[in-house]
């Protein structure tokens, strides 16, 4: 490593040679500087006021020069000083330049790489179907009614005309809340087995005439299989007015099924039984798969059962008679459908459990 040596002579030749030696060393060291940190060490080594090489040059060359030569040595040392400053400065530009280049290289963004895909959420096929059904009835001027999932025996059964020993009240069908034995039966809590209790709740709050559609989640103590699941969804409808007839019911549901599934859809009504309607009917629609001729899905009948419905039983109106529902003055119809059943028919899903498995590969198909 270069050190400043004492001059034995102060002649021009001797000075030239010493300056050449110094500058050669300086250039060589400047070439080695490749970072900011290295450059700072390099600068201090050559230019530090306290013991830098230029300071040493001042001491060993200029101050040591005999009187007559001081002037010339002084000029040479000044020239040398500005030369050193120049070279040190250039080294800094190079060092920081190469630092920037390295950083640019490191932080380089490859604009040709594919972007990061952030998938958007979508409605679950059950919720989507439920919204579609509700929308059909909203377009007919129906309001939306909602009620609690934890319901009392009164709203879920008694006010809907379920006789005390009706099998639906059996624990095999209904999930009861534990520890209710001390309460009277009508106050005991359970998970609602249908959305129908909201009919009574809605009539208690709203005098006739009413048109209401009631979407919601219901519970039964079913063992899961291809067509049963302990949780499912229903959309219930209720229309009460003076002079509502079975013809209104048929027309409304026929229109709703065509609005939901297409104008080629036909409906068929045949007798059934529900405690809260009289007369009652099941509604079948044209088979989604074969369109009528018969196939395995419709068990060769050409029809798929999709809804239950009927005229509101006057006994139900008796429970809300004081709210304006005099069974001698008003009549109405009610209907209900399982949303999963509609979704399965619409999309050709063979197993209801797929709708609750949370498998994204399955659900993505409906996004
Ligand atoms: Zn069929």
PDB file of C-alpha atoms and ligand atoms in Angstrom, residues 286-304, ligand 1:
ATOM      1  CA  UNK A 286     -92.255 -30.233 -16.227  1.00  0.00           C
ATOM      2  CA  UNK A 287     -89.161 -32.441 -15.784  1.00  0.00           C
ATOM      3  CA  UNK A 288     -86.010 -30.341 -16.262  1.00  0.00           C
ATOM      4  CA  UNK A 289     -84.108 -33.247 -17.758  1.00  0.00           C
ATOM      5  CA  UNK A 290     -86.457 -34.812 -20.324  1.00  0.00           C
ATOM      6  CA  UNK A 291     -88.980 -31.994 -20.724  1.00  0.00           C
ATOM      7  CA  UNK A 292     -91.953 -34.338 -20.472  1.00  0.00           C
ATOM      8  CA  UNK A 293     -91.538 -37.756 -22.136  1.00  0.00           C
ATOM      9  CA  UNK A 294     -90.148 -39.343 -18.959  1.00  0.00           C
ATOM     10  CA  UNK A 295     -86.662 -40.223 -17.720  1.00  0.00           C
ATOM     11  CA  UNK A 296     -84.898 -41.669 -14.685  1.00  0.00           C
ATOM     12  CA  UNK A 297     -84.815 -38.317 -12.858  1.00  0.00           C
ATOM     13  CA  UNK A 298     -88.631 -37.900 -13.019  1.00  0.00           C
ATOM     14  CA  UNK A 299     -89.159 -41.649 -12.560  1.00  0.00           C
ATOM     15  CA  UNK A 300     -90.703 -41.800 -16.060  1.00  0.00           C
ATOM     16  CA  UNK A 301     -93.561 -39.466 -15.055  1.00  0.00           C
ATOM     17  CA  UNK A 302     -92.378 -36.337 -16.898  1.00  0.00           C
ATOM     18  CA  UNK A 303     -93.047 -34.262 -13.750  1.00  0.00           C
ATOM     19  CA  UNK A 304     -90.993 -33.113 -10.777  1.00  0.00           C
TER      20      UNK A 304
HETATM   21 ZN1  LIG B   1     -87.732 -36.511 -16.854  1.00  0.00          ZN
END
